[in-house]
Coordinates of C-alpha atoms in Angstrom, one line a residue:
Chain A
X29 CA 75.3 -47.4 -11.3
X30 CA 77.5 -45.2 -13.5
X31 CA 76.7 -41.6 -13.3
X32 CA 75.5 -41.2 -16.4
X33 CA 72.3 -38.3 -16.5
X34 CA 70.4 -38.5 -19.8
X35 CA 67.9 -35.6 -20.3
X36 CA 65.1 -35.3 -21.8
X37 CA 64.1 -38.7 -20.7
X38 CA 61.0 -38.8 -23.2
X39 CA 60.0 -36.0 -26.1
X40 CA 57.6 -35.7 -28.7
X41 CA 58.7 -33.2 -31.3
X42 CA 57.1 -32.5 -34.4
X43 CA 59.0 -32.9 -38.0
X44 CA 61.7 -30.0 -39.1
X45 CA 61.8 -29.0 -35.5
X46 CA 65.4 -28.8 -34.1
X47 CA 66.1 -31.6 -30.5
X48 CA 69.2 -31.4 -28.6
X49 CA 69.7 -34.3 -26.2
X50 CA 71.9 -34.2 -23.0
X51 CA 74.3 -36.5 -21.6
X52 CA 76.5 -35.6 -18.4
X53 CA 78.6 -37.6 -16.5
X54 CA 80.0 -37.7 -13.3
X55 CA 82.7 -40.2 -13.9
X56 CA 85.4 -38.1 -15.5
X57 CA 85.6 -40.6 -18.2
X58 CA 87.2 -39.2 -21.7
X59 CA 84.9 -41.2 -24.1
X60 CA 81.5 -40.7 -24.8
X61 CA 79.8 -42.0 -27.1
X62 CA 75.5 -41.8 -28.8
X63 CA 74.1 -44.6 -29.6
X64 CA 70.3 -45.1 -31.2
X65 CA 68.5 -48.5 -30.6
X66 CA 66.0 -49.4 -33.3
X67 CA 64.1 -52.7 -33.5
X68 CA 66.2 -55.1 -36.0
X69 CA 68.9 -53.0 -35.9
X70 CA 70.6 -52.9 -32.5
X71 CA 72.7 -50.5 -31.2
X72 CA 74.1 -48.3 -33.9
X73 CA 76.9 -45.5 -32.6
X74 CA 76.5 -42.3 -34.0
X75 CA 78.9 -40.2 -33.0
X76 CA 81.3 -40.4 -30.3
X77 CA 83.8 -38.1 -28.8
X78 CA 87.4 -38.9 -27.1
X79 CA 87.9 -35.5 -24.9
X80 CA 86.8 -32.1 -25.3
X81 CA 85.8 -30.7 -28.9
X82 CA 87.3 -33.8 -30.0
X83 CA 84.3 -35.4 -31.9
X84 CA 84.0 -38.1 -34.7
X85 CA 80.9 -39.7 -37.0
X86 CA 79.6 -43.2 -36.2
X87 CA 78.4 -45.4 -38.5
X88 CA 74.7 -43.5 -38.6
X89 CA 75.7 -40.0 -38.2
X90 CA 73.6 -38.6 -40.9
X91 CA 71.1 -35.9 -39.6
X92 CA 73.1 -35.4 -36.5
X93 CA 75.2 -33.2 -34.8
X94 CA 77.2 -33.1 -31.5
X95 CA 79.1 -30.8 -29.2
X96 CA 81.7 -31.7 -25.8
X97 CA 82.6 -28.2 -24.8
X98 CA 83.0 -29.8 -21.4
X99 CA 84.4 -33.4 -20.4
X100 CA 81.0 -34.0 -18.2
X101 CA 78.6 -33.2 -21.1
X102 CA 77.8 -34.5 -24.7
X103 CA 75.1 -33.2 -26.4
X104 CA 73.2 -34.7 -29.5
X105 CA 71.9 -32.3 -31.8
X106 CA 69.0 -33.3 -34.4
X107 CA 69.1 -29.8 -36.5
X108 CA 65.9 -30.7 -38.6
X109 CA 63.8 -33.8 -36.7
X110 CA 62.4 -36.5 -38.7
X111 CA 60.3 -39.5 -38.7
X112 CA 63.2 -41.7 -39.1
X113 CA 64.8 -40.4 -36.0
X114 CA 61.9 -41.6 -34.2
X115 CA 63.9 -43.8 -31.6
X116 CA 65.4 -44.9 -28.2
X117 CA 69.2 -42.7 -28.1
X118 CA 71.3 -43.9 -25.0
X119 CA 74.5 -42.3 -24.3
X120 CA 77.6 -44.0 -23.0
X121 CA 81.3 -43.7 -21.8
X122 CA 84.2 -45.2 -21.4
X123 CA 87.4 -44.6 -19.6
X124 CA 89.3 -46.4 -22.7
X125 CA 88.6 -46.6 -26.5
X126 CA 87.5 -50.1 -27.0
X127 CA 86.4 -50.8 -23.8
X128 CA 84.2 -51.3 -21.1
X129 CA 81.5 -49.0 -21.5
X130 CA 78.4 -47.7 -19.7
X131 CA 75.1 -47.1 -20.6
X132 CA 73.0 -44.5 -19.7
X133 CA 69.2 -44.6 -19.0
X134 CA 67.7 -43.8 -22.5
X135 CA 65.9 -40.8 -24.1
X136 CA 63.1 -42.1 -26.1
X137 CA 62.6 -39.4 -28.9
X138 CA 59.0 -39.5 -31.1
X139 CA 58.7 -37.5 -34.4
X140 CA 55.9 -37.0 -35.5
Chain B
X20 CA 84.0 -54.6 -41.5
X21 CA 83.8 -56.8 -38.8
X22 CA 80.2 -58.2 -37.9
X23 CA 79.1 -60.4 -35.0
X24 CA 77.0 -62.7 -35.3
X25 CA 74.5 -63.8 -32.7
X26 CA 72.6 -66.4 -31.8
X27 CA 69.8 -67.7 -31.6
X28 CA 68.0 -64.5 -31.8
X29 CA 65.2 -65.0 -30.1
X30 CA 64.2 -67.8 -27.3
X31 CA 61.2 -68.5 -25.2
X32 CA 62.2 -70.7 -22.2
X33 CA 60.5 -72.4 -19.1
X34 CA 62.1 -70.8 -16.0
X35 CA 64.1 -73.3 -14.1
X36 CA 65.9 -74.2 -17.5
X37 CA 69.1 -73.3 -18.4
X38 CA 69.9 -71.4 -21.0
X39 CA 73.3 -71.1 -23.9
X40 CA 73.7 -68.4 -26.7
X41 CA 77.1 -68.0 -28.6
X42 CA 78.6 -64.8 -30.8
X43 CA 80.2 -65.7 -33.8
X44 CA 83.1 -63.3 -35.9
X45 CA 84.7 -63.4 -39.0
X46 CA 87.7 -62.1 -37.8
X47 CA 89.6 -62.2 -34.6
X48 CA 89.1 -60.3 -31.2
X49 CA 90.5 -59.8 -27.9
X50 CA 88.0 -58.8 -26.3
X51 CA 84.5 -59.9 -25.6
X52 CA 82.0 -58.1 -23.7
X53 CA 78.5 -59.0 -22.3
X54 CA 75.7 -56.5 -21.9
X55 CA 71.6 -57.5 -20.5
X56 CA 69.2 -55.2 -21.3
X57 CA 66.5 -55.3 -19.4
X58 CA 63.1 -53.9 -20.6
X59 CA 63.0 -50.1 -20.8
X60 CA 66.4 -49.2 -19.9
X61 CA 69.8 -49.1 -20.9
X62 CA 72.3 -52.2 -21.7
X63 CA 74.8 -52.8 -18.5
X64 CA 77.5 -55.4 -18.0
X65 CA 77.5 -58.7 -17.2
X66 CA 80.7 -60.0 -18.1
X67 CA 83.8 -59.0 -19.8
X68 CA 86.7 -61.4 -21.3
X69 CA 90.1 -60.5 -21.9
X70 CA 91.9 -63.8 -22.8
X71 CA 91.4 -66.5 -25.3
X72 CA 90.1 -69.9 -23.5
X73 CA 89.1 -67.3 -20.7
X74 CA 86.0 -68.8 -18.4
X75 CA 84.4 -66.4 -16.0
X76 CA 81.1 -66.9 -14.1
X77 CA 78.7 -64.0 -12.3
X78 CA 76.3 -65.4 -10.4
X79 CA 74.4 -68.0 -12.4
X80 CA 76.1 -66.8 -15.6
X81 CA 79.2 -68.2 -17.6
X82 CA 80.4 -66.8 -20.4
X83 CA 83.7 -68.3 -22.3
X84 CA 86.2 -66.5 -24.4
X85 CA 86.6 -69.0 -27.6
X86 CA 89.8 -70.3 -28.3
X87 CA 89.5 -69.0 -31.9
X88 CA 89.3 -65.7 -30.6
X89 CA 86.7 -65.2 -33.0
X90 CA 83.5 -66.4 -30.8
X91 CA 82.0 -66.1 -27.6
X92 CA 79.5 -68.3 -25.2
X93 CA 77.2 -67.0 -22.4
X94 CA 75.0 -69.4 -20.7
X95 CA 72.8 -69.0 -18.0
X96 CA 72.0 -71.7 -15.6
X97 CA 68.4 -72.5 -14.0
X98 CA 67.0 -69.2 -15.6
X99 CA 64.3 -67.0 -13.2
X100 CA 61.9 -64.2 -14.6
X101 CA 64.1 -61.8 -13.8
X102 CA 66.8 -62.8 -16.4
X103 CA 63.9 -61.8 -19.5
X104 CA 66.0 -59.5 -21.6
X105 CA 68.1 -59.0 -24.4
X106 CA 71.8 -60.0 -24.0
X107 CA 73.8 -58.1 -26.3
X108 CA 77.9 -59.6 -27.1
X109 CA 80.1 -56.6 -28.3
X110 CA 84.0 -56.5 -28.8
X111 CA 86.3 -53.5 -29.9
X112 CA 87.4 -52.6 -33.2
X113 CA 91.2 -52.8 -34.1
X114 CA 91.1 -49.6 -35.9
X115 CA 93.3 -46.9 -34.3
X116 CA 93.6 -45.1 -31.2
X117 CA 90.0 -44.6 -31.1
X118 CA 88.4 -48.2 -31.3
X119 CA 85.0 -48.6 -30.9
X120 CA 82.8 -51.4 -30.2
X121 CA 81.0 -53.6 -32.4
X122 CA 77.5 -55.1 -31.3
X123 CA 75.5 -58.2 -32.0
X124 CA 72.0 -57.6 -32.7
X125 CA 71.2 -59.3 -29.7
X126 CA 69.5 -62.4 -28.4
X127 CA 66.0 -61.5 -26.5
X128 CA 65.1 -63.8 -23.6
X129 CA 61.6 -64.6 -22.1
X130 CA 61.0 -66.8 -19.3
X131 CA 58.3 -68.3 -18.8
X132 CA 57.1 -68.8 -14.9

């Protein structure tokens, strides 16, 4: 398995609360990478980041922030929580843009 | 932008069958990946294809790299419970330094012992 920590693993928050999710890695890899996973939808990136404090928006990056001050962690940032966030967020990385990447476990977030 | 295009999205199968889903672009790739997901936890890797025409096998799985470029084939032969899942294709972007991947929705698999 790729060493790939997400954390919280589950969390109920209520609406216009603030919820940072972790991702570290042990596999020095430089790209990591949040996904969410929403019925219907699939996996939707929405942000990634290719090396420390290097960051850029996905494709649903709305209502999200991130940080990489370190090449082992990514952290997703949801400043103002709402029902719409309500979903599974897996984290991933990548030794190469483009590539082969790896999937961490999951955090499944609930607004409510 | 680039799409794929997966199909069927859905099928309910009698284990013991086997079992053939395609991924379908509107513009070219050069690489196609293969992710199963299995119930409650992340997508991993079941096969990754490099070159067009390319035919690789894990286990009881093929998949085939079109010769188009622009689709992809995974089947699975004489399917068992454990292979219920969602099987995800996905291939890079040809944007820039930073590509990313694109995804299929997925095609979610039951088995039926």
């Amino acid at each position: 398995d790729a060493g790939i920590t997400q954390s919280p693993r589950h969390k109920v928050t209520e609406t216009g609360t603030p919820v940072t999710l972790r991702c570290h890695q042990t596999e020095n890899h430089r790209y990591m990478y949040w996904y969410r996973q929403d019925p219907g939808h699939g996996l939707r990136l929405i942000h990634y980041s290719y090396g420390v404090k290097d960051t850029d928006k996905g494709e649903v990056s709305d209502g999200y922030s991130v940080s990489r001050s370190k090449t082992e962690d990514f952290l997703l940032t949801l400043e103002s929580a709402t029902s719409s966030q309500t979903s599974v967020y897996f984290c991933a990385i990548s030794r190469t843009a483009g590539n082969t990447i790896y999937f961490g476990e999951g955090s499944w977030l609930t607004v409510v | 932008g680039q799409q794929l295009n997966q199909s069927p999205q859905s099928m309910f199968i009698q284990e013991g069958e086997d079992v053939s889903m395609n991924c379908t672009s509107s513009s070219i790739f050069n690489t196609w990946l293969w992710y199963k997901q299995d119930p409650g936890e992340g997508p991993v890797l079941l096969i990754a294809l490099y070159k067009a025409g390319e035919l690789t096998s894990n286990g009881r799985l093929t998949a085939q790299f079109g010769i188009t470029r622009k689709d992809s084939f995974l089947n699975i032969s004489a399917s068992i419970p454990s292979d219920v899942g969602i099987y995800f294709c996905a291939g890079p972007t040809n944007a820039g330094n930073n590509r990313k991947l694109i995804w299929g929705l997925g095609t979610s698999l039951a088995v039926n012992p």
